[in-house]
mmCIF file of N, CA and C in Angstrom:
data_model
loop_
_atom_site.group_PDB
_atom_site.id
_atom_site.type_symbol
_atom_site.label_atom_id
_atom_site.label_comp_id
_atom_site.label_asym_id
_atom_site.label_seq_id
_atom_site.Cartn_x
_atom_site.Cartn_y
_atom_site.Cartn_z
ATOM 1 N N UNK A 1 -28.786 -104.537 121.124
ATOM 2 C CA UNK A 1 -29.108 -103.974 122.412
ATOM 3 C C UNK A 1 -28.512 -102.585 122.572
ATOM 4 N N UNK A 2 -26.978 -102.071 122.526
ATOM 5 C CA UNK A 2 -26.817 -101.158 122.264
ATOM 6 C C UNK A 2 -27.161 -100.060 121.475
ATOM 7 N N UNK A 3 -27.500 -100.482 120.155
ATOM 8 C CA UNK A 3 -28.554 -99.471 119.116
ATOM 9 C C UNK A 3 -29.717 -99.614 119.850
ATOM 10 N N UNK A 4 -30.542 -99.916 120.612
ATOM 11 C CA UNK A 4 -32.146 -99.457 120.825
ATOM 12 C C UNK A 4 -31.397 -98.696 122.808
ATOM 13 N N UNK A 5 -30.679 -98.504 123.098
ATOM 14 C CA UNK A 5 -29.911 -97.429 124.154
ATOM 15 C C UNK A 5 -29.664 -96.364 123.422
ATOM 16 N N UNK A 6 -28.915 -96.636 122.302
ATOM 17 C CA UNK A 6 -28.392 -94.896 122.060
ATOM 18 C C UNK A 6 -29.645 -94.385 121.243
ATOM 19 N N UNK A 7 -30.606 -94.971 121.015
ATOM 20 C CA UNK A 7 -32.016 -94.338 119.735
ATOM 21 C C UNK A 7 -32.806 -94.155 120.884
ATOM 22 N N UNK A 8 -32.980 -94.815 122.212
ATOM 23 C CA UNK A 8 -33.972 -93.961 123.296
ATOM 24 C C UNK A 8 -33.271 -93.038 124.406
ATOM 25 N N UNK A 9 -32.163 -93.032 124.266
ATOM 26 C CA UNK A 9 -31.474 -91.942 124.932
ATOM 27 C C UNK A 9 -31.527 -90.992 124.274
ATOM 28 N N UNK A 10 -31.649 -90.717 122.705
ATOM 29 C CA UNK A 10 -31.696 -89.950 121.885
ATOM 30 C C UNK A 10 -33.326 -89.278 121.641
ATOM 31 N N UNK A 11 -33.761 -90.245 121.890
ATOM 32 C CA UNK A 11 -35.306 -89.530 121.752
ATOM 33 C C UNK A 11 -35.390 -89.167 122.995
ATOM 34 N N UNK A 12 -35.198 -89.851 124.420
ATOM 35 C CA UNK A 12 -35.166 -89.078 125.615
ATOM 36 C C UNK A 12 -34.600 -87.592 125.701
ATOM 37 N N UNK A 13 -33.362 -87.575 124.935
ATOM 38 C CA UNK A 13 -32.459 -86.138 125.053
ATOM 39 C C UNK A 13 -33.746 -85.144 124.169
ATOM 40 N N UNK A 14 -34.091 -85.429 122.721
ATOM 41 C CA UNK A 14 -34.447 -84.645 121.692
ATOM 42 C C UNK A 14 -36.134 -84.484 122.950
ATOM 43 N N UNK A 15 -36.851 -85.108 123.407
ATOM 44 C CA UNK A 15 -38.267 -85.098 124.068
ATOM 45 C C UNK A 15 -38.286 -84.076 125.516
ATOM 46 N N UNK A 16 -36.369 -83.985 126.016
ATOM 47 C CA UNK A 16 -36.857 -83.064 127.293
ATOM 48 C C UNK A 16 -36.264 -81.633 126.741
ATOM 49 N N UNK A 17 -35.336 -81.905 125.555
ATOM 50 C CA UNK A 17 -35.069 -80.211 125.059
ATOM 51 C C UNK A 17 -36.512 -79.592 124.518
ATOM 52 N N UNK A 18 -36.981 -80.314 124.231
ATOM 53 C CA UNK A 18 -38.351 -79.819 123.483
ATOM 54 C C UNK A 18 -39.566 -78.848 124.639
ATOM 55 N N UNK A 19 -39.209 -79.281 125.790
ATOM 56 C CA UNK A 19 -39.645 -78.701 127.056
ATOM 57 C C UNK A 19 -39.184 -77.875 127.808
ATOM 58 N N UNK A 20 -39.501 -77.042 127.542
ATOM 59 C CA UNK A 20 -38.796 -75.653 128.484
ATOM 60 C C UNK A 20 -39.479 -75.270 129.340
ATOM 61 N N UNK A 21 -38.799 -75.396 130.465
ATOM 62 C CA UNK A 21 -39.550 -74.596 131.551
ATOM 63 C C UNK A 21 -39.365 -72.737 131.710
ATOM 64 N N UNK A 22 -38.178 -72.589 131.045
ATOM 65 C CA UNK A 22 -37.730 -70.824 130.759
ATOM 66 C C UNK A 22 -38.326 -70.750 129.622
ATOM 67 N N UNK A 23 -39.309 -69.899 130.363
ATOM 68 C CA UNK A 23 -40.047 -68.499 129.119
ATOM 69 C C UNK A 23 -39.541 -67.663 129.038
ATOM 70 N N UNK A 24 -39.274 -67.111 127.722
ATOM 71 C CA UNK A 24 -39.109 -65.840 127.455
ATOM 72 C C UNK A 24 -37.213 -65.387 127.032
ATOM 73 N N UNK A 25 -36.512 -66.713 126.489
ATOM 74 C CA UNK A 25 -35.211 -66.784 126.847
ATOM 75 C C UNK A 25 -34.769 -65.929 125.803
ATOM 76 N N UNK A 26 -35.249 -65.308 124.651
ATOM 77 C CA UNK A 26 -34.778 -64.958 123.173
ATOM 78 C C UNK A 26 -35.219 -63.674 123.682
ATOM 79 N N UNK A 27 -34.245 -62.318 123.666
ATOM 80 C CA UNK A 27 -34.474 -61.067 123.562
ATOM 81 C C UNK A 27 -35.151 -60.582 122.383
ATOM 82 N N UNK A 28 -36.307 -59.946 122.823
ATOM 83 C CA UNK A 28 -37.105 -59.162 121.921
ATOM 84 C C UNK A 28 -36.771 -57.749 121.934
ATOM 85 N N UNK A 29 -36.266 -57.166 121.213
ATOM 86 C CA UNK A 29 -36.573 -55.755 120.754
ATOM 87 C C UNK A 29 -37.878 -54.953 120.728
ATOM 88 N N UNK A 30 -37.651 -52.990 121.258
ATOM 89 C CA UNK A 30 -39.093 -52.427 121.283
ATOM 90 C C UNK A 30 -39.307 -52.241 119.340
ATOM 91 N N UNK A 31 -40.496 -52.177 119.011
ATOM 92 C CA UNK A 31 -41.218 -52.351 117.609
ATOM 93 C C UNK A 31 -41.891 -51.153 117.888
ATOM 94 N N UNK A 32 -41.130 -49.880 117.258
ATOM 95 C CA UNK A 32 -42.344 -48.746 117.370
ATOM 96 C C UNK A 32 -42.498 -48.543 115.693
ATOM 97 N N UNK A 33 -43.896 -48.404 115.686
ATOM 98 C CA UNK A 33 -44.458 -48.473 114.518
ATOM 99 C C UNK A 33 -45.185 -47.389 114.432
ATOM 100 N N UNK A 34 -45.931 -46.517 112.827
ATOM 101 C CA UNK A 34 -46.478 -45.627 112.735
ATOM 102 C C UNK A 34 -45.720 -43.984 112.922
ATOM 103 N N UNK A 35 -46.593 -43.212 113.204
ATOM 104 C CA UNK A 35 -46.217 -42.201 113.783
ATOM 105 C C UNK A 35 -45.789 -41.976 115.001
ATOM 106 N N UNK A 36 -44.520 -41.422 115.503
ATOM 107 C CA UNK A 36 -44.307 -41.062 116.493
ATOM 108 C C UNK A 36 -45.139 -40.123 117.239
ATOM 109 N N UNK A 37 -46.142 -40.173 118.271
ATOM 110 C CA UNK A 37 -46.635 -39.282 118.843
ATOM 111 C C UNK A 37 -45.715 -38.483 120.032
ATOM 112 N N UNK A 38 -46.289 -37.727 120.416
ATOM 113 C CA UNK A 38 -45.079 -37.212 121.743
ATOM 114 C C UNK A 38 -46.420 -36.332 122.748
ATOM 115 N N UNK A 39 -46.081 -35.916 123.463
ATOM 116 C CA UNK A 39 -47.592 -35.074 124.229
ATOM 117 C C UNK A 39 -47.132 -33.735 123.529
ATOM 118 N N UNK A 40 -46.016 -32.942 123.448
ATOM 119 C CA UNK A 40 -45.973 -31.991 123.734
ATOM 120 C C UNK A 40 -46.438 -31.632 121.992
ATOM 121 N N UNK A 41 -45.869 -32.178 121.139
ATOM 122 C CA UNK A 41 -46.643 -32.191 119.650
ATOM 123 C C UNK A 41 -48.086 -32.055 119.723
ATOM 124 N N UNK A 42 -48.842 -32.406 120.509
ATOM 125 C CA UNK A 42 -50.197 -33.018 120.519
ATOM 126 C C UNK A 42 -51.147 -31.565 120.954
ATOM 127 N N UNK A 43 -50.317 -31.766 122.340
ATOM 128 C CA UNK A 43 -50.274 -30.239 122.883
ATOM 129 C C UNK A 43 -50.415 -28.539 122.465
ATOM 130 N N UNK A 44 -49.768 -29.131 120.858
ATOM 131 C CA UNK A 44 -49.488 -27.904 120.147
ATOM 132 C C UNK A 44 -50.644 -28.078 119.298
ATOM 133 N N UNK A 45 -50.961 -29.084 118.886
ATOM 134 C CA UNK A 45 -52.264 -28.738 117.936
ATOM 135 C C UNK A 45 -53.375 -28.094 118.495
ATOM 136 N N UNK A 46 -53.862 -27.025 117.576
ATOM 137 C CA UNK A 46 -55.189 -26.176 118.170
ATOM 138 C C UNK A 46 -56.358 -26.408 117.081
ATOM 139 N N UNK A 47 -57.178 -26.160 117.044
ATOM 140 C CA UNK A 47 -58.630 -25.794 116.158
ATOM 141 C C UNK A 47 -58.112 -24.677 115.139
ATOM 142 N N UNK A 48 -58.580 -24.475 114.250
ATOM 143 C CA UNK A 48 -57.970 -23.485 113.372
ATOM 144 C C UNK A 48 -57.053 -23.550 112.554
ATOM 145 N N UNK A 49 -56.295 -24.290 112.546
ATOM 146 C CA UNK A 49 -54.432 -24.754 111.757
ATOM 147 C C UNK A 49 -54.576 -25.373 110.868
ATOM 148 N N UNK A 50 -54.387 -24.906 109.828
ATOM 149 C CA UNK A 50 -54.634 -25.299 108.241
ATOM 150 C C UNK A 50 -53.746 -26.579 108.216
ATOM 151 N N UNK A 51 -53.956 -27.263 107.118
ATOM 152 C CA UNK A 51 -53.285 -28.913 107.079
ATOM 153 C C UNK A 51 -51.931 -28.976 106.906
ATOM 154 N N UNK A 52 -51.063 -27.793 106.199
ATOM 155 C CA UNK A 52 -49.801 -27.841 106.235
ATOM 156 C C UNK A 52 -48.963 -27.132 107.601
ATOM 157 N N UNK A 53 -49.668 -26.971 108.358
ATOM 158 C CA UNK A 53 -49.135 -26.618 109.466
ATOM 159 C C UNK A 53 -49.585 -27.872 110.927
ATOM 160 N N UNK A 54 -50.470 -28.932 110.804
ATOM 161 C CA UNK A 54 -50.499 -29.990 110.989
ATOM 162 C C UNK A 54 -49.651 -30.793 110.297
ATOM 163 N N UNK A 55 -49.394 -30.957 109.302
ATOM 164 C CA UNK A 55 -48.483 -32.450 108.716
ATOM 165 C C UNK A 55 -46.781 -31.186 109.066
ATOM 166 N N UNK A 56 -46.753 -30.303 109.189
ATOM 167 C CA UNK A 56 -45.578 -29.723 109.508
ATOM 168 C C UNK A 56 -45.407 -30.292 111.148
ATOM 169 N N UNK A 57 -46.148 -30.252 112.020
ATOM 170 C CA UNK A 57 -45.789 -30.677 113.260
ATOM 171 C C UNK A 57 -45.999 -32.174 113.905
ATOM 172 N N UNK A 58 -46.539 -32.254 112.939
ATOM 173 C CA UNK A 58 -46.829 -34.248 113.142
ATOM 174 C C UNK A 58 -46.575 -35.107 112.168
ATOM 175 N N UNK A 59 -46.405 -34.325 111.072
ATOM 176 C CA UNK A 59 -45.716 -35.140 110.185
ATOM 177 C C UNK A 59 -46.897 -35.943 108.997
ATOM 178 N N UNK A 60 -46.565 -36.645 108.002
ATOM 179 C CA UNK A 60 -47.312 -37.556 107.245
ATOM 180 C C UNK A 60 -48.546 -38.135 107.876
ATOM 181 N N UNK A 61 -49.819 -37.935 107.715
ATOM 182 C CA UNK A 61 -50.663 -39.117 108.573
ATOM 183 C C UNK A 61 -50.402 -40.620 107.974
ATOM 184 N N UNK A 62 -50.673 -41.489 108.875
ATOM 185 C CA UNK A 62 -50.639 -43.146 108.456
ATOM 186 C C UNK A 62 -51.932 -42.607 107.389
ATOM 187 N N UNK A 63 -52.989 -42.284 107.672
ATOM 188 C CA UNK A 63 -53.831 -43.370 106.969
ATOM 189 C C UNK A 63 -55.233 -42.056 106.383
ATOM 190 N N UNK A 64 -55.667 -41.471 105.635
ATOM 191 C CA UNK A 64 -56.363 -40.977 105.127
ATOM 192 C C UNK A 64 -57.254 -41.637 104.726
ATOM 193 N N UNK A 65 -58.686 -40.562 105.255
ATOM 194 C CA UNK A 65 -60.074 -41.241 105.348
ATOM 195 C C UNK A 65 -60.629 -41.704 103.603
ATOM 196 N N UNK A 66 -60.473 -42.688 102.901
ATOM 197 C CA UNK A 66 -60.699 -42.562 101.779
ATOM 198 C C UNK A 66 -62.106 -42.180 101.118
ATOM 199 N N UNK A 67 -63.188 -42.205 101.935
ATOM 200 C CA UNK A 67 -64.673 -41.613 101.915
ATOM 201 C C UNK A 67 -64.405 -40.068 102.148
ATOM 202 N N UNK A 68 -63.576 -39.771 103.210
ATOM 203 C CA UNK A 68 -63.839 -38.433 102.942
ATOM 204 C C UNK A 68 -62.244 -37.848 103.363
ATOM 205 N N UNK A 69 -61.977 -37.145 102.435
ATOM 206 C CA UNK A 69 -60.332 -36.402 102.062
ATOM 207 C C UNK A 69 -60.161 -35.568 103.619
ATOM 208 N N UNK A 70 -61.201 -35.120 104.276
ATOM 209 C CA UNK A 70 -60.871 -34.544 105.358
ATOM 210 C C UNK A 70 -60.975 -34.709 106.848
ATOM 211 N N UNK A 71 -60.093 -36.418 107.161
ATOM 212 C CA UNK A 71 -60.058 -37.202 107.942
ATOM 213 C C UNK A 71 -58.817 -37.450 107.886
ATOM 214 N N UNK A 72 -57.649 -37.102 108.730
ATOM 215 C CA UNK A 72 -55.979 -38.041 109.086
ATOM 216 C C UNK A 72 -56.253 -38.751 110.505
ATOM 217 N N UNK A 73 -55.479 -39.831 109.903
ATOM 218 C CA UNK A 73 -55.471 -40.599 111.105
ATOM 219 C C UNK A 73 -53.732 -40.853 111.435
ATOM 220 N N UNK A 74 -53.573 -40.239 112.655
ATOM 221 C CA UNK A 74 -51.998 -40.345 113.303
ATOM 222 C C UNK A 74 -52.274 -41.773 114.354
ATOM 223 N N UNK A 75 -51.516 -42.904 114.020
ATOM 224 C CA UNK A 75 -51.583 -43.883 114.534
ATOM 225 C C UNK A 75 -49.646 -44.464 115.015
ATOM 226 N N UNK A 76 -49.858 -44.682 116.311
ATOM 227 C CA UNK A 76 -48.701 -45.078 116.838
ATOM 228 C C UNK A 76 -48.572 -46.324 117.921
ATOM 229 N N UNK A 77 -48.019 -47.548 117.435
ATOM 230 C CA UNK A 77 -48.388 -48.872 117.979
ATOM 231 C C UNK A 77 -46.803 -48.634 118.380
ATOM 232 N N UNK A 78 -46.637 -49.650 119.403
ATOM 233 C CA UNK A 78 -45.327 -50.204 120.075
ATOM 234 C C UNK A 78 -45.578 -50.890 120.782
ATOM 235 N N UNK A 79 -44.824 -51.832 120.778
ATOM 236 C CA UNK A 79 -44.963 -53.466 121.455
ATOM 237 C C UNK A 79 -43.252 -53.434 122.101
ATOM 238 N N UNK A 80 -43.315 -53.227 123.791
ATOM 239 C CA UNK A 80 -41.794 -53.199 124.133
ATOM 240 C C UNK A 80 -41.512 -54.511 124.721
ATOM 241 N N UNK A 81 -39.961 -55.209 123.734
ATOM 242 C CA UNK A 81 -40.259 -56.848 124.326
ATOM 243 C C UNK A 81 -41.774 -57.656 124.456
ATOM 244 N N UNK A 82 -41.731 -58.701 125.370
ATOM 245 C CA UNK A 82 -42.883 -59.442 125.345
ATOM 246 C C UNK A 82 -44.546 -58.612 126.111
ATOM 247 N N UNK A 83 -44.233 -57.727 126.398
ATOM 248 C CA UNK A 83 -45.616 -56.824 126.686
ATOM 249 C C UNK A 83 -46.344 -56.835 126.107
ATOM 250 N N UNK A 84 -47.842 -56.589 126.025
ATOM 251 C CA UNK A 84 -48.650 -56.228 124.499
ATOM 252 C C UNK A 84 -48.736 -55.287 124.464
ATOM 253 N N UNK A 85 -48.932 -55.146 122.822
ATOM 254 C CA UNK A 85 -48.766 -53.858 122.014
ATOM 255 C C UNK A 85 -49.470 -52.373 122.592
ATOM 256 N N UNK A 86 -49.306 -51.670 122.479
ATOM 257 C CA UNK A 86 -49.647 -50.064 122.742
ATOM 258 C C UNK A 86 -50.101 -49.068 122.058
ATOM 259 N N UNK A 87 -51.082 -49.136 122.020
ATOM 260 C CA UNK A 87 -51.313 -48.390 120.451
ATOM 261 C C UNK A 87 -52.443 -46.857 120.781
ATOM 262 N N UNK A 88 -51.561 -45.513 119.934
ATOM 263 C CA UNK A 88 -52.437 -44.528 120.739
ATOM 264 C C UNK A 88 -52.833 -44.273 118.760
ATOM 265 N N UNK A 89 -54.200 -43.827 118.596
ATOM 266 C CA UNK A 89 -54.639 -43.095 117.446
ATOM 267 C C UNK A 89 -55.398 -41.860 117.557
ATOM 268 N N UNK A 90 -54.456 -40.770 117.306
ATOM 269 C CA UNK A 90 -55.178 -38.897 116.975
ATOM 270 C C UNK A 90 -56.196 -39.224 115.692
ATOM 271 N N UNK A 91 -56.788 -38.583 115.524
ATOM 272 C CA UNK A 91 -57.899 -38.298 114.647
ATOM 273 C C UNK A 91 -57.817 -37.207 114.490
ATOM 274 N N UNK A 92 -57.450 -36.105 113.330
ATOM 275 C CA UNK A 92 -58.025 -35.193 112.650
ATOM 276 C C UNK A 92 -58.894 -34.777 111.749
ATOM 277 N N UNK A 93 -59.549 -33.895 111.987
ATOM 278 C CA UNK A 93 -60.824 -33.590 111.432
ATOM 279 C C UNK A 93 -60.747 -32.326 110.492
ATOM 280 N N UNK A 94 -61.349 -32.086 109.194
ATOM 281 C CA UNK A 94 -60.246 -30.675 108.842
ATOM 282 C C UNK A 94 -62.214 -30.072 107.516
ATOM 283 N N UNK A 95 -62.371 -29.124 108.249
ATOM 284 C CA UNK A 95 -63.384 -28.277 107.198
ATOM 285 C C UNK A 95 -62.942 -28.737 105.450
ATOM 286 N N UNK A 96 -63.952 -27.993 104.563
ATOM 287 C CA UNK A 96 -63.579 -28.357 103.262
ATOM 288 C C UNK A 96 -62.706 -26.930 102.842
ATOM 289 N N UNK A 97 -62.421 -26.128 103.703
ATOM 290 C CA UNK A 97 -61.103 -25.442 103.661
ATOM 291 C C UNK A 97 -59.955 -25.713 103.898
ATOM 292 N N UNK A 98 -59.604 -26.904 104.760
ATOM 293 C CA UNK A 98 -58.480 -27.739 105.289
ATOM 294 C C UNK A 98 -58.698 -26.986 106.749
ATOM 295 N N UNK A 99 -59.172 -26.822 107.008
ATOM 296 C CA UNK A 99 -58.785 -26.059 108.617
ATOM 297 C C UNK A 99 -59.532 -27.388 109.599
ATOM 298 N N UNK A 100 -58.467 -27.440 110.790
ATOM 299 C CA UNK A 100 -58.678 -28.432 111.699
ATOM 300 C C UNK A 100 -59.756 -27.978 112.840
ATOM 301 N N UNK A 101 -60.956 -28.802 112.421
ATOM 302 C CA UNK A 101 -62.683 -28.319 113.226
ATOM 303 C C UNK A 101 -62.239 -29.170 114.447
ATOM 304 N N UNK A 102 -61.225 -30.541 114.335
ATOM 305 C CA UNK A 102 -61.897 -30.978 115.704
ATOM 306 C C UNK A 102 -60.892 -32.491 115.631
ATOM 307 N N UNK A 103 -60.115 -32.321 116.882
ATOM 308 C CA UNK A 103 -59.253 -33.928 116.828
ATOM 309 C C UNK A 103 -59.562 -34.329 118.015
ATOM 310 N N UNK A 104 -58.852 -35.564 118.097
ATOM 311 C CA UNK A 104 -59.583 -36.212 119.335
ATOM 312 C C UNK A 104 -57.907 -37.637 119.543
ATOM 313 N N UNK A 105 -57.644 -37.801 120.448
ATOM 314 C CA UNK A 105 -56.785 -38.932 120.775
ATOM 315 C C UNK A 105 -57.265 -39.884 122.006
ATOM 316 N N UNK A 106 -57.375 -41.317 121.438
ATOM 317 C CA UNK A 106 -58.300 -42.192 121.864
ATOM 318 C C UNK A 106 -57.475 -42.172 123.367
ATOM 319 N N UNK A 107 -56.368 -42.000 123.791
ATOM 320 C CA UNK A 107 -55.572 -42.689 124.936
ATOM 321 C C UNK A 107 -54.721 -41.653 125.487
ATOM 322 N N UNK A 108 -54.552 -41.348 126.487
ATOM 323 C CA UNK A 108 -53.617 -40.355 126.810
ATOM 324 C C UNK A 108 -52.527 -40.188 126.435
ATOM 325 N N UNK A 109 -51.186 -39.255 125.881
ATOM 326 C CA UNK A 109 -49.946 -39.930 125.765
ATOM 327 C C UNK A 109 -48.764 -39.583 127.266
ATOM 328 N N UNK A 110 -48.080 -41.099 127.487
ATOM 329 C CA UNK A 110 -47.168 -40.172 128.688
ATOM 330 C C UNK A 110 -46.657 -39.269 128.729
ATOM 331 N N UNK A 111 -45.570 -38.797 129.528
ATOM 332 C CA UNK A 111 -45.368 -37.292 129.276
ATOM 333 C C UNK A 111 -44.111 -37.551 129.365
ATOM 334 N N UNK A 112 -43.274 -36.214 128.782
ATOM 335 C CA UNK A 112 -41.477 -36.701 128.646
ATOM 336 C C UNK A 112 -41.262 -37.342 129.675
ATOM 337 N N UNK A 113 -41.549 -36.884 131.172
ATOM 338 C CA UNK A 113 -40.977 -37.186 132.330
ATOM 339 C C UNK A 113 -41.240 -38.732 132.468
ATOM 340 N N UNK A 114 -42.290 -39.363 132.237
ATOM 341 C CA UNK A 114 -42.600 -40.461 132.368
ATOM 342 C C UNK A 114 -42.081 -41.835 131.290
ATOM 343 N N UNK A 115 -41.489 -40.943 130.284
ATOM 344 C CA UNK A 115 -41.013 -41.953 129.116
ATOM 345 C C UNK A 115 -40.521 -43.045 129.868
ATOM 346 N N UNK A 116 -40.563 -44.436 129.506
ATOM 347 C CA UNK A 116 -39.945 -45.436 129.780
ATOM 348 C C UNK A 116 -38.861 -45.278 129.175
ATOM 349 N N UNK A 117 -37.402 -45.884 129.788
ATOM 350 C CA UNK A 117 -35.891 -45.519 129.174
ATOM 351 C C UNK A 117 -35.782 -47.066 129.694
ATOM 352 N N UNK A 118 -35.011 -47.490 128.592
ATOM 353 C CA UNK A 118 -34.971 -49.335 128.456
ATOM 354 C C UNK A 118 -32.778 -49.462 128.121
ATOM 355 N N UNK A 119 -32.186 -48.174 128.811
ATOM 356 C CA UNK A 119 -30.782 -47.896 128.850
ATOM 357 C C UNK A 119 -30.239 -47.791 129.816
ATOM 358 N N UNK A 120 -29.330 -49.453 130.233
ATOM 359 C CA UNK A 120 -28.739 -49.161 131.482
ATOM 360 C C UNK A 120 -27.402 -48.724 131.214
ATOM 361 N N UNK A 121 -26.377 -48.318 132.254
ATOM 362 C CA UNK A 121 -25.304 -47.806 132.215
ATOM 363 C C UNK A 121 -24.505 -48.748 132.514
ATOM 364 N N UNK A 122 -23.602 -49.703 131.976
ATOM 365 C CA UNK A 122 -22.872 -50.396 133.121
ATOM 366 C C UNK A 122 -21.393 -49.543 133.158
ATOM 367 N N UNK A 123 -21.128 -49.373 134.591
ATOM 368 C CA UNK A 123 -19.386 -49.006 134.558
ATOM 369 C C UNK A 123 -18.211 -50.503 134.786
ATOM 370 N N UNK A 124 -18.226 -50.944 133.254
ATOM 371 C CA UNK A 124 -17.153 -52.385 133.300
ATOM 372 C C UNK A 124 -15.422 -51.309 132.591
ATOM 373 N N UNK A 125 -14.611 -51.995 133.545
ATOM 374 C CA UNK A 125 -13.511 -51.710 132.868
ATOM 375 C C UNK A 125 -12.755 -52.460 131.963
ATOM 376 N N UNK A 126 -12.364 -52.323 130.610
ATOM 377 C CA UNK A 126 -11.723 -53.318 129.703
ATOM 378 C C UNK A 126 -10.736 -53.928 130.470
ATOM 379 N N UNK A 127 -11.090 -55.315 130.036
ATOM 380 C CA UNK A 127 -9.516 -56.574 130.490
ATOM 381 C C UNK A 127 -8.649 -56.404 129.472
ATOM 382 N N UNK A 128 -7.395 -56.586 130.106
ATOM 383 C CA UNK A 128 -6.269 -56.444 130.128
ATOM 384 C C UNK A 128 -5.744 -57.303 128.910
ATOM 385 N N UNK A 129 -5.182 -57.409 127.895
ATOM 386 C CA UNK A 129 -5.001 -58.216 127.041
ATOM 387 C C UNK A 129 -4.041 -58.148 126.203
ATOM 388 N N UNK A 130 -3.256 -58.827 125.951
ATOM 389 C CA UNK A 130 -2.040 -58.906 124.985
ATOM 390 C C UNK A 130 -2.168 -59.005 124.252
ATOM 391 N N UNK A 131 -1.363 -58.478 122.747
ATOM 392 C CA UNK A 131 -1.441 -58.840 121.657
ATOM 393 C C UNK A 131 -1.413 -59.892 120.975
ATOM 394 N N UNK A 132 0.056 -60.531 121.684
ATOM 395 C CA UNK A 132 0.277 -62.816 121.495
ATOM 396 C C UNK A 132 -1.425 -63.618 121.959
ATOM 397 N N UNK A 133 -2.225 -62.919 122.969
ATOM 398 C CA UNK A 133 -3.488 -63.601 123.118
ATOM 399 C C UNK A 133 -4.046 -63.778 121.785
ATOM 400 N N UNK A 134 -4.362 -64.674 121.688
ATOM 401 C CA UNK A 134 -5.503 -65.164 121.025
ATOM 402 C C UNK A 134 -7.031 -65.747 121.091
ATOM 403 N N UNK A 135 -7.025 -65.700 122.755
ATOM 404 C CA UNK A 135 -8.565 -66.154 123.045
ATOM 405 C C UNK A 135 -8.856 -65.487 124.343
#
């Protein structure tokens, strides 16, 4: 009688941990992936700017058009915590001189002022503690 108490108290215990009513209890970290875009980078690209003066201000593209050599694709995903993902992609377009005919960015990017900042400040003062402490 006692063994079939402690084996359904035990499946009782193991059957209501299994149920959570708190979502979301495990901190997720932001996941920025790809290229960093920024506006004011973006801003700076013009028509005319040969390819080393693009990968000079934006850096490596993710992903080159493999049909045709004069296609970069600047792709920048971020997923902050449990939100869904965010994803902005530039397109460059570049003559068979390398010169940039024509880009295009599917999504607006925010602007410095608007950056999300995920850094609070706390003002805690250190406790007081002895060296003989041990806990």
């Amino acid at each position: 009688m006692r063994l079939k108490s402690v084996i359904s108290i035990a499946c009782l215990a193991m059957a209501v941990t299994a149920c959570s009513s708190v979502d979301r209890i495990v901190y997720r970290i932001d996941v920025p992936q790809g290229n960093y875009l920024q506006s004011y980078e973006v801003e700076q690209l013009k028509a005319g700017m040969n390819a080393e003066q693009v990968q000079y201000l934006l850096g490596t593209p993710v992903l080159t058009d493999p049909f045709s050599a004069n296609t970069w694709y600047y792709v920048y995903l971020e997923q902050r915590g449990y939100e869904k993902p965010d994803q902005h992609t530039l397109t460059v377009n570049f003559d068979h001189n390398r010169i940039v005919t024509s880009f295009h960015l599917d999504r607006p990017l925010l602007d410095s002022d608007q950056v999300f900042e995920n850094n609070t400040i706390i003002d805690a003062k250190p406790a007081k503690s002895a060296w003989w402490k041990f806990w």
